[in-house]
Amino acid sequence: MSADGEVVPLQQHGMVPASLREVMGQFATGVTVLTAGGDHGHGMTANAFSSVSLDPPLALCCVARPARIHEAILVTRSFGVSLLAADQQNLARYFADRTRPVGMAQFDRVDWVPGPQTGTPLLVGALAWLECRLTEVYHGGDHSIFLGTVLTSSRGTNRDALLFFAGAYHQLAPPASAVRSA
């Protein structure tokens, strides 16, 4: 509505109707691989991940209920997060591919180390890693929101991030002024 009470079409403001999927695709996110270890080992590419709190240290991830990792997280009561680097687009695609092997066999083709607290696979070369103990599960429509207490956190030496925006992967390097010398 304009200041004089006239109804103005959205298109005149540069707004066009879009599905929720289209709108959310306009939000650039980092790319992670969520993992669970043990007998129910599994990995999945995800961008529905967020820090929640520093004190206490909490993080969350959102997982569709039919996804294999959903059950794996519920059974193991933990999850790992590998924040992918710009040169790890192949890992993002691999862990999004439904034809990859199931269980721990899917990790035979990638470099990983077991998390020191939970043993969940953490992908070598990532920007950073978290291990979380499942604290709460909330229902969020067709997904579950897994809230985890961060048990360990570490970062690597790679500084270039892998992003997902508008249905495609993109690379982002920090500005030269943001790169710290070691």
XYZ file of N, CA, C and O in Angstrom:
728
model
N 0.845 -1.157 0.000
C 0.000 0.000 0.000
C 0.900 1.232 0.000
O 1.896 1.292 0.706
N 0.527 2.202 -0.779
C 1.309 3.435 -0.836
C 0.931 4.344 0.324
O -0.017 4.073 1.065
N 1.646 5.456 0.476
C 1.395 6.392 1.568
C -0.005 6.987 1.496
O -0.598 7.319 2.517
N -0.548 7.095 0.288
C -1.896 7.667 0.156
C -2.992 6.605 0.206
O -4.150 6.880 -0.093
N -2.638 5.364 0.590
C -3.621 4.304 0.756
C -3.902 3.495 -0.491
O -4.708 2.582 -0.467
N -3.244 3.806 -1.598
C -3.453 3.067 -2.844
C -2.692 1.736 -2.792
O -1.564 1.672 -2.315
N -3.339 0.661 -3.263
C -2.695 -0.650 -3.317
C -1.763 -0.677 -4.524
O -2.170 -0.404 -5.651
N -0.482 -0.979 -4.271
C 0.535 -1.015 -5.323
C 0.975 -2.458 -5.521
O 1.340 -3.122 -4.543
N 0.939 -2.986 -6.751
C 1.354 -4.379 -6.987
C 2.804 -4.613 -6.535
O 3.658 -3.735 -6.638
N 3.051 -5.832 -6.011
C 4.390 -6.182 -5.539
C 5.450 -6.019 -6.614
O 6.572 -5.619 -6.338
N 5.095 -6.350 -7.873
C 6.073 -6.277 -8.959
C 6.657 -4.874 -9.111
O 7.803 -4.716 -9.514
N 5.880 -3.841 -8.779
C 6.399 -2.473 -8.877
C 7.497 -2.214 -7.845
O 8.238 -1.254 -7.956
N 7.592 -3.064 -6.855
C 8.640 -2.935 -5.833
C 9.756 -3.956 -6.051
O 10.577 -4.176 -5.170
N 9.753 -4.595 -7.231
C 10.770 -5.597 -7.518
C 10.498 -6.925 -6.839
O 11.389 -7.752 -6.716
N 9.281 -7.159 -6.374
C 8.930 -8.397 -5.677
C 8.040 -9.243 -6.578
O 7.041 -8.757 -7.102
N 8.420 -10.503 -6.764
C 7.603 -11.424 -7.549
C 7.268 -12.634 -6.689
O 8.082 -13.068 -5.875
N 6.054 -13.168 -6.832
C 5.701 -14.357 -6.046
C 6.680 -15.496 -6.319
O 7.153 -15.681 -7.442
N 6.991 -16.255 -5.276
C 7.935 -17.379 -5.411
C 7.601 -18.426 -4.356
O 7.023 -18.115 -3.311
N 8.008 -19.661 -4.643
C 7.819 -20.732 -3.661
C 8.807 -20.532 -2.514
O 9.819 -19.830 -2.653
N 8.529 -21.177 -1.395
C 9.440 -21.098 -0.249
C 10.820 -21.626 -0.640
O 11.849 -21.054 -0.259
N 10.873 -22.704 -1.426
C 12.152 -23.258 -1.874
C 12.939 -22.213 -2.674
O 14.138 -22.034 -2.478
N 12.254 -21.495 -3.573
C 12.928 -20.462 -4.371
C 13.441 -19.329 -3.484
O 14.556 -18.842 -3.666
N 12.625 -18.920 -2.534
C 13.028 -17.831 -1.637
C 14.216 -18.251 -0.788
O 15.214 -17.530 -0.680
N 14.159 -19.434 -0.180
C 15.256 -19.880 0.679
C 16.532 -20.119 -0.123
O 17.632 -20.011 0.415
N 16.397 -20.429 -1.415
C 17.566 -20.584 -2.269
C 18.335 -19.286 -2.468
O 19.479 -19.290 -2.914
N 17.718 -18.161 -2.127
C 18.387 -16.867 -2.243
C 19.220 -16.534 -1.008
O 19.871 -15.495 -0.956
N 19.189 -17.425 -0.028
C 19.967 -17.225 1.188
C 21.244 -18.052 1.071
O 21.201 -19.283 1.085
N 22.376 -17.396 0.927
C 23.655 -18.098 0.815
C 24.000 -18.750 2.146
O 23.873 -18.125 3.205
N 24.397 -20.018 2.095
C 24.758 -20.740 3.312
C 26.096 -21.432 3.119
O 26.522 -21.699 1.999
N 26.712 -21.752 4.231
C 27.861 -22.630 4.191
C 27.384 -24.047 3.913
O 26.186 -24.341 3.962
N 28.320 -24.929 3.609
C 27.988 -26.318 3.315
C 28.688 -27.198 4.339
O 29.882 -27.040 4.593
N 27.936 -28.122 4.924
C 28.494 -29.036 5.903
C 28.219 -30.468 5.484
O 27.352 -30.728 4.648
N 28.939 -31.381 6.093
C 28.573 -32.791 6.051
C 28.328 -33.199 7.494
O 29.213 -33.077 8.345
N 27.094 -33.631 7.759
C 26.733 -34.163 9.064
C 27.099 -35.632 9.082
O 26.911 -36.325 8.074
N 27.598 -36.120 10.201
C 27.999 -37.518 10.296
C 27.555 -38.129 11.613
O 27.385 -37.431 12.618
N 27.373 -39.424 11.566
C 27.150 -40.235 12.760
C 28.023 -41.469 12.591
O 28.241 -41.934 11.468
N 28.542 -41.993 13.674
C 29.467 -43.122 13.582
C 28.876 -44.420 14.078
O 27.664 -44.572 14.223
N 29.784 -45.360 14.339
C 29.392 -46.643 14.909
C 28.633 -47.527 13.934
O 28.760 -47.387 12.718
N 27.822 -48.418 14.481
C 27.070 -49.366 13.666
C 26.077 -48.687 12.734
O 25.646 -49.278 11.754
N 25.692 -47.464 13.052
C 24.730 -46.732 12.238
C 25.414 -45.610 11.455
O 24.777 -44.614 11.124
N 26.695 -45.761 11.168
C 27.463 -44.714 10.514
C 26.810 -44.206 9.250
O 26.306 -44.978 8.434
N 26.800 -42.901 9.112
C 26.232 -42.290 7.916
C 26.714 -40.853 7.818
O 27.085 -40.234 8.810
N 26.702 -40.319 6.604
C 27.031 -38.929 6.360
C 26.008 -38.324 5.417
O 25.395 -39.046 4.620
N 25.817 -37.015 5.502
C 24.849 -36.333 4.650
C 25.245 -34.873 4.482
O 25.554 -34.186 5.460
N 25.232 -34.402 3.248
C 25.466 -32.985 2.982
C 24.280 -32.197 3.510
O 23.126 -32.580 3.312
N 24.572 -31.098 4.197
C 23.492 -30.287 4.778
C 23.919 -28.828 4.849
O 25.096 -28.524 5.032
N 22.949 -27.943 4.698
C 23.230 -26.537 4.952
C 22.299 -25.983 6.027
O 22.392 -24.832 6.376
N 21.417 -26.818 6.566
C 20.549 -26.406 7.666
C 21.279 -26.688 8.978
O 21.004 -27.642 9.687
N 22.236 -25.840 9.277
C 23.100 -25.964 10.441
C 23.332 -24.572 10.999
O 23.441 -23.605 10.242
N 23.416 -24.470 12.317
C 23.645 -23.163 12.913
C 24.233 -23.288 14.308
O 23.937 -24.229 15.037
N 25.028 -22.307 14.666
C 25.443 -22.130 16.049
C 24.231 -21.599 16.805
O 23.453 -20.807 16.267
N 24.058 -22.032 18.046
C 22.924 -21.578 18.852
C 23.403 -20.726 20.020
O 22.868 -19.667 20.284
N 24.438 -21.196 20.723
C 24.876 -20.528 21.947
C 26.355 -20.820 22.187
O 26.828 -21.914 21.886
N 27.052 -19.846 22.732
C 28.444 -20.063 23.135
C 28.540 -20.553 24.573
O 29.480 -21.246 24.940
N 27.574 -20.176 25.406
C 27.592 -20.576 26.809
C 26.181 -20.903 27.269
O 25.405 -19.974 27.540
N 25.802 -22.163 27.301
C 26.614 -23.339 26.993
C 26.817 -23.480 25.484
O 26.024 -22.951 24.704
N 27.849 -24.217 25.067
C 28.110 -24.367 23.633
C 27.073 -25.302 22.987
O 27.017 -26.492 23.289
N 26.243 -24.733 22.115
C 25.183 -25.489 21.451
C 25.176 -25.200 19.960
O 25.440 -24.075 19.527
N 24.837 -26.223 19.182
C 24.661 -26.087 17.737
C 23.435 -26.900 17.354
O 23.022 -27.802 18.084
N 22.851 -26.578 16.201
C 21.710 -27.352 15.742
C 21.859 -27.708 14.277
O 22.568 -27.054 13.518
N 21.185 -28.775 13.908
C 21.051 -29.146 12.505
C 19.616 -29.617 12.300
O 18.967 -30.087 13.235
N 19.119 -29.444 11.099
C 17.758 -29.854 10.757
C 17.856 -30.968 9.728
O 18.548 -30.826 8.712
N 17.154 -32.079 9.988
C 17.253 -33.260 9.126
C 15.844 -33.761 8.818
O 15.021 -33.909 9.730
N 15.596 -34.042 7.551
C 14.311 -34.613 7.145
C 14.144 -35.972 7.813
O 15.099 -36.756 7.890
N 12.951 -36.256 8.284
C 12.721 -37.509 9.006
C 13.030 -38.756 8.184
O 13.517 -39.737 8.748
N 12.752 -38.788 6.866
C 13.074 -40.017 6.112
C 14.575 -40.214 5.836
O 14.980 -41.288 5.409
N 15.404 -39.195 6.065
C 16.838 -39.303 5.776
C 17.479 -40.370 6.661
O 17.160 -40.494 7.842
N 18.405 -41.133 6.095
C 19.088 -42.191 6.858
C 19.794 -41.652 8.094
O 19.830 -42.298 9.128
N 20.369 -40.462 7.971
C 21.115 -39.939 9.116
C 20.191 -39.567 10.274
O 20.628 -39.521 11.423
N 18.935 -39.352 9.997
C 17.980 -39.034 11.064
C 17.987 -40.141 12.116
O 18.178 -39.883 13.306
N 17.807 -41.365 11.675
C 17.804 -42.504 12.600
C 19.176 -42.693 13.238
O 19.287 -43.016 14.419
N 20.230 -42.488 12.439
C 21.595 -42.663 12.962
C 21.866 -41.707 14.120
O 22.458 -42.093 15.130
N 21.439 -40.465 14.001
C 21.651 -39.490 15.080
C 20.827 -39.879 16.309
O 21.314 -39.813 17.443
N 19.592 -40.315 16.086
C 18.759 -40.723 17.224
C 19.360 -41.908 17.971
O 19.337 -41.952 19.201
N 19.916 -42.871 17.231
C 20.476 -44.072 17.861
C 21.800 -43.771 18.560
O 22.024 -44.187 19.698
N 22.697 -43.038 17.896
C 24.018 -42.778 18.480
C 23.992 -41.653 19.514
O 24.931 -41.514 20.296
N 22.921 -40.832 19.474
C 22.775 -39.687 20.386
C 23.915 -38.686 20.238
O 24.270 -37.965 21.171
N 24.490 -38.639 19.022
C 25.562 -37.681 18.749
C 25.624 -37.425 17.250
O 25.070 -38.183 16.451
N 26.325 -36.346 16.883
C 26.575 -36.066 15.467
C 27.836 -35.236 15.329
O 28.232 -34.520 16.240
N 28.461 -35.383 14.167
C 29.626 -34.589 13.828
C 29.264 -33.622 12.714
O 28.330 -33.867 11.950
N 30.004 -32.536 12.633
C 29.791 -31.544 11.581
C 31.151 -31.188 11.011
O 32.049 -30.777 11.751
N 31.303 -31.353 9.701
C 32.495 -30.899 8.990
C 32.072 -29.732 8.113
O 31.238 -29.907 7.218
N 32.592 -28.535 8.382
C 32.284 -27.359 7.580
C 33.214 -27.376 6.371
O 34.441 -27.272 6.534
N 32.636 -27.523 5.183
C 33.451 -27.787 3.997
C 34.179 -26.559 3.473
O 33.659 -25.436 3.478
N 35.384 -26.824 2.983
C 36.226 -25.812 2.355
C 35.870 -25.708 0.875
O 35.226 -26.598 0.295
N 36.304 -24.631 0.247
C 35.969 -24.357 -1.152
C 36.377 -25.484 -2.089
O 35.695 -25.750 -3.078
N 37.462 -26.168 -1.779
C 37.944 -27.229 -2.666
C 37.310 -28.593 -2.355
O 37.761 -29.618 -2.846
N 36.237 -28.614 -1.564
C 35.602 -29.875 -1.187
C 34.207 -30.060 -1.794
O 33.390 -30.824 -1.294
N 33.968 -29.410 -2.908
C 32.682 -29.562 -3.587
C 32.414 -31.029 -3.939
O 31.273 -31.490 -3.872
N 33.488 -31.772 -4.261
C 33.313 -33.203 -4.565
C 32.749 -33.959 -3.365
O 31.933 -34.875 -3.523
N 33.148 -33.597 -2.149
C 32.605 -34.243 -0.948
C 31.142 -33.865 -0.737
O 30.331 -34.707 -0.337
N 30.811 -32.615 -1.000
C 29.413 -32.184 -0.877
C 28.539 -32.992 -1.830
O 27.469 -33.478 -1.452
N 28.994 -33.165 -3.053
C 28.222 -33.933 -4.040
C 28.166 -35.419 -3.654
O 27.129 -36.065 -3.785
N 29.268 -35.954 -3.180
C 29.313 -37.372 -2.804
C 28.318 -37.676 -1.681
O 27.552 -38.637 -1.763
N 28.317 -36.856 -0.629
C 27.435 -37.123 0.502
C 25.984 -36.699 0.239
O 25.108 -36.953 1.058
N 25.729 -36.093 -0.921
C 24.356 -35.813 -1.350
C 23.852 -36.886 -2.317
O 22.659 -36.933 -2.616
N 24.734 -37.752 -2.776
C 24.397 -38.791 -3.757
C 23.769 -39.996 -3.061
O 24.418 -40.666 -2.258
N 22.535 -40.275 -3.384
C 21.829 -41.386 -2.730
C 22.310 -42.759 -3.188
O 21.914 -43.771 -2.621
N 23.153 -42.821 -4.217
C 23.641 -44.118 -4.705
C 24.960 -44.531 -4.067
O 25.466 -45.616 -4.364
N 25.520 -43.704 -3.172
C 26.782 -44.078 -2.524
C 26.531 -45.267 -1.594
O 25.388 -45.548 -1.238
N 27.581 -45.948 -1.164
C 27.398 -47.076 -0.242
C 26.690 -46.626 1.044
O 26.718 -45.446 1.399
N 26.098 -47.564 1.746
C 25.441 -47.248 3.013
C 26.355 -47.625 4.173
O 27.336 -48.346 4.008
N 26.026 -47.130 5.349
C 26.800 -47.444 6.540
C 28.208 -46.868 6.470
O 28.501 -45.953 5.706
N 29.077 -47.429 7.279
C 30.455 -46.938 7.348
C 31.220 -47.142 6.044
O 32.239 -46.487 5.813
N 30.734 -48.015 5.164
C 31.401 -48.239 3.868
C 31.469 -46.962 3.038
O 32.393 -46.796 2.230
N 30.542 -46.043 3.233
C 30.580 -44.802 2.453
C 31.797 -43.946 2.793
O 32.204 -43.100 2.004
N 32.412 -44.177 3.941
C 33.585 -43.406 4.329
C 34.882 -44.019 3.796
O 35.950 -43.410 3.940
N 34.805 -45.206 3.177
C 36.002 -45.849 2.614
C 36.614 -45.031 1.485
O 37.807 -45.146 1.212
N 35.824 -44.199 0.825
C 36.286 -43.436 -0.345
C 36.757 -42.033 0.000
O 37.101 -41.269 -0.900
N 36.723 -41.663 1.273
C 37.097 -40.306 1.668
C 38.080 -40.354 2.834
O 38.138 -41.336 3.570
N 38.851 -39.279 2.976
C 39.771 -39.170 4.112
C 39.002 -38.614 5.310
O 38.338 -37.583 5.201
N 39.096 -39.332 6.418
C 38.415 -38.894 7.627
C 39.189 -39.365 8.849
O 40.044 -40.236 8.757
N 38.874 -38.737 9.966
C 39.428 -39.151 11.257
C 38.267 -39.302 12.228
O 37.255 -38.601 12.109
N 38.408 -40.208 13.201
C 37.332 -40.335 14.195
C 37.383 -39.172 15.180
O 38.455 -38.764 15.628
N 36.217 -38.625 15.489
C 36.154 -37.564 16.490
C 36.651 -38.082 17.829
O 36.374 -39.225 18.194
N 37.416 -37.288 18.573
C 38.013 -37.755 19.822
C 37.007 -38.112 20.920
O 37.318 -38.919 21.790
N 35.802 -37.555 20.893
C 34.810 -37.840 21.939
C 33.815 -38.919 21.541
O 33.445 -39.743 22.362
N 33.364 -38.887 20.283
C 32.283 -39.787 19.858
C 32.711 -40.808 18.823
O 31.982 -41.765 18.581
N 33.854 -40.581 18.193
C 34.305 -41.473 17.130
C 33.617 -41.227 15.805
O 33.923 -41.879 14.810
N 32.701 -40.269 15.745
C 32.016 -39.983 14.482
C 33.026 -39.499 13.444
O 33.987 -38.800 13.783
N 32.861 -39.887 12.184
C 33.801 -39.453 11.154
C 33.792 -37.934 10.966
O 32.731 -37.321 10.859
N 34.976 -37.352 10.933
C 35.174 -35.938 10.628
C 36.047 -35.878 9.388
O 37.090 -36.538 9.333
N 35.631 -35.119 8.381
C 36.287 -35.126 7.077
C 37.558 -34.290 7.059
O 37.545 -33.112 7.429
N 38.638 -34.911 6.623
C 39.936 -34.256 6.546
C 39.880 -33.123 5.509
O 39.255 -33.260 4.463
N 40.523 -31.999 5.820
C 40.610 -30.875 4.902
C 39.501 -29.859 5.041
O 39.482 -28.853 4.335
N 38.552 -30.093 5.940
C 37.446 -29.158 6.137
C 37.947 -27.866 6.779
O 39.068 -27.797 7.290
N 37.093 -26.851 6.746
C 37.419 -25.582 7.409
C 37.448 -25.741 8.921
O 38.276 -25.160 9.609
N 36.484 -26.517 9.426
C 36.346 -26.679 10.869
C 35.482 -27.906 11.152
O 34.822 -28.431 10.252
N 35.502 -28.346 12.420
C 34.783 -29.554 12.821
C 34.153 -29.349 14.194
O 34.713 -28.655 15.049
N 33.022 -30.004 14.385
C 32.361 -30.062 15.686
C 31.939 -31.494 15.953
O 31.581 -32.221 15.033
N 31.978 -31.876 17.218
C 31.337 -33.100 17.670
C 30.291 -32.663 18.681
O 30.584 -31.859 19.570
N 29.085 -33.196 18.537
C 27.989 -32.784 19.410
C 27.300 -33.992 20.023
O 27.107 -35.014 19.354
N 26.927 -33.857 21.270
C 26.077 -34.845 21.936
C 24.648 -34.348 21.793
O 24.345 -33.184 22.090
N 23.762 -35.221 21.327
C 22.367 -34.846 21.125
C 21.739 -34.486 22.465
O 21.747 -35.274 23.407
N 21.205 -33.276 22.547
C 20.627 -32.766 23.779
C 19.098 -32.767 23.725
O 18.449 -33.164 24.670
N 18.547 -32.295 22.616
C 17.098 -32.195 22.451
C 16.741 -32.468 20.993
O 17.547 -32.220 20.089
N 15.520 -32.943 20.786
C 14.971 -33.120 19.442
C 13.638 -32.399 19.407
O 12.770 -32.637 20.264
N 13.487 -31.501 18.445
C 12.245 -30.754 18.283
C 11.643 -31.095 16.923
O 12.374 -31.269 15.939
N 10.344 -31.171 16.874
C 9.665 -31.412 15.597
C 9.522 -30.084 14.881
O 9.097 -29.093 15.471
N 9.904 -30.092 13.615
C 9.800 -28.896 12.786
C 9.227 -29.279 11.431
O 9.986 -29.487 10.486
N 7.910 -29.446 11.356
C 7.290 -29.838 10.087
C 7.760 -31.212 9.673
O 7.691 -32.167 10.459
N 8.302 -31.332 8.470
C 8.775 -32.629 7.968
C 10.210 -32.933 8.383
O 10.781 -33.929 7.960
N 10.797 -32.077 9.204
C 12.160 -32.252 9.693
C 12.174 -32.380 11.216
O 11.219 -32.019 11.887
N 13.295 -32.856 11.733
C 13.585 -32.773 13.160
C 14.710 -31.771 13.335
O 15.630 -31.698 12.508
N 14.610 -31.008 14.383
C 15.659 -30.056 14.738
C 16.455 -30.708 15.860
O 15.940 -30.924 16.957
N 17.704 -31.061 15.547
C 18.573 -31.706 16.520
C 19.435 -30.642 17.181
O 20.232 -29.979 16.526
N 19.272 -30.482 18.475
C 20.086 -29.558 19.248
C 21.174 -30.367 19.931
O 20.886 -31.363 20.595
N 22.419 -29.944 19.750
C 23.527 -30.678 20.322
C 24.426 -29.818 21.176
O 24.669 -28.654 20.863
N 24.919 -30.394 22.262
C 25.946 -29.762 23.075
C 27.286 -30.031 22.404
O 27.616 -31.181 22.113
N 28.032 -28.988 22.134
C 29.323 -29.129 21.463
C 30.327 -29.723 22.441
O 30.605 -29.144 23.500
N 30.859 -30.889 22.079
C 31.852 -31.574 22.910
C 33.268 -31.170 22.517
O 34.127 -31.004 23.382
N 33.528 -31.086 21.208
C 34.830 -30.640 20.708
C 34.605 -29.728 19.516
O 33.635 -29.875 18.773
N 35.509 -28.792 19.345
C 35.502 -27.912 18.175
C 36.946 -27.655 17.782
O 37.817 -27.513 18.644
N 37.181 -27.646 16.493
C 38.524 -27.341 16.002
C 38.409 -26.759 14.609
O 37.397 -26.920 13.934
N 39.457 -26.049 14.207
C 39.461 -25.482 12.863
C 40.744 -25.856 12.164
O 41.775 -26.098 12.800
N 40.651 -25.899 10.849
C 41.801 -26.241 10.036
C 42.528 -25.012 9.547
O 42.228 -23.881 9.955
N 43.467 -25.226 8.660
C 44.263 -24.125 8.127
C 43.686 -23.562 6.838
O 44.054 -22.477 6.417
N 42.779 -24.289 6.195
C 42.140 -23.806 4.975
C 41.248 -22.626 5.326
O 40.547 -22.646 6.331
N 41.249 -21.578 4.509
C 40.471 -20.372 4.815
C 39.376 -20.090 3.797
O 38.612 -19.161 3.968
N 39.303 -20.851 2.702
C 38.325 -20.580 1.661
C 37.098 -21.468 1.866
O 37.215 -22.681 2.007
N 35.915 -20.861 1.862
C 34.679 -21.560 2.193
C 33.912 -22.008 0.959
O 33.951 -21.350 -0.086
N 33.200 -23.114 1.105
C 32.254 -23.574 0.101
C 30.883 -23.049 0.499
O 30.457 -23.217 1.645
N 30.209 -22.398 -0.444
C 28.884 -21.851 -0.195
C 27.871 -22.485 -1.137
O 28.234 -22.981 -2.212
N 26.604 -22.430 -0.747
C 25.514 -22.874 -1.598
C 24.558 -21.705 -1.751
O 24.113 -21.116 -0.766
N 24.272 -21.343 -3.004
C 23.407 -20.200 -3.297
C 22.721 -20.431 -4.630
O 23.374 -20.814 -5.606
N 21.426 -20.213 -4.672
C 20.630 -20.312 -5.897
C 20.818 -21.661 -6.595
O 20.932 -21.734 -7.810
N 20.879 -22.724 -5.791
C 20.947 -24.071 -6.345
C 22.306 -24.502 -6.848
O 22.420 -25.517 -7.534
N 23.366 -23.746 -6.525
C 24.701 -24.087 -7.017
C 25.749 -23.828 -5.943
O 25.547 -23.034 -5.026
N 26.892 -24.512 -6.085
C 28.012 -24.305 -5.177
C 28.834 -23.116 -5.655
O 28.984 -22.878 -6.848
N 29.365 -22.371 -4.703
C 30.213 -21.214 -4.974
C 31.360 -21.236 -3.981
O 31.246 -21.807 -2.901
N 32.457 -20.579 -4.352
C 33.614 -20.504 -3.463
C 33.766 -19.083 -2.960
O 33.523 -18.125 -3.684
N 34.165 -18.988 -1.706
C 34.370 -17.677 -1.095
C 35.686 -17.689 -0.348
O 35.922 -18.555 0.508
N 36.527 -16.751 -0.701
C 37.787 -16.577 0.008
C 37.634 -15.332 0.887
O 37.013 -14.358 0.480
N 38.195 -15.345 2.093
C 38.097 -14.170 2.949
C 38.904 -13.019 2.337
O 39.871 -13.242 1.594
N 38.511 -11.774 2.608
C 39.302 -10.641 2.117
C 40.711 -10.700 2.690
O 40.925 -11.238 3.784
N 41.656 -10.174 1.958
C 43.062 -10.227 2.377
C 43.249 -9.672 3.779
O 44.056 -10.187 4.544
N 42.475 -8.667 4.158
C 42.617 -8.071 5.478
C 42.146 -9.002 6.589
O 42.509 -8.831 7.731
N 41.336 -10.010 6.236
C 40.812 -10.917 7.257
C 41.706 -12.134 7.475
O 41.516 -12.870 8.422
N 42.673 -12.344 6.605
C 43.543 -13.513 6.726
C 44.628 -13.209 7.752
O 45.393 -12.261 7.622
N 44.664 -14.011 8.783
C 45.665 -13.843 9.840
C 46.932 -14.578 9.470
O 46.891 -15.642 8.883
N 48.047 -14.027 9.870
C 49.312 -14.765 9.675
C 49.471 -15.746 10.815
O 49.038 -15.512 11.930
N 50.071 -16.866 10.515
C 50.195 -17.927 11.522
C 51.321 -17.688 12.471
O 52.225 -16.994 12.327
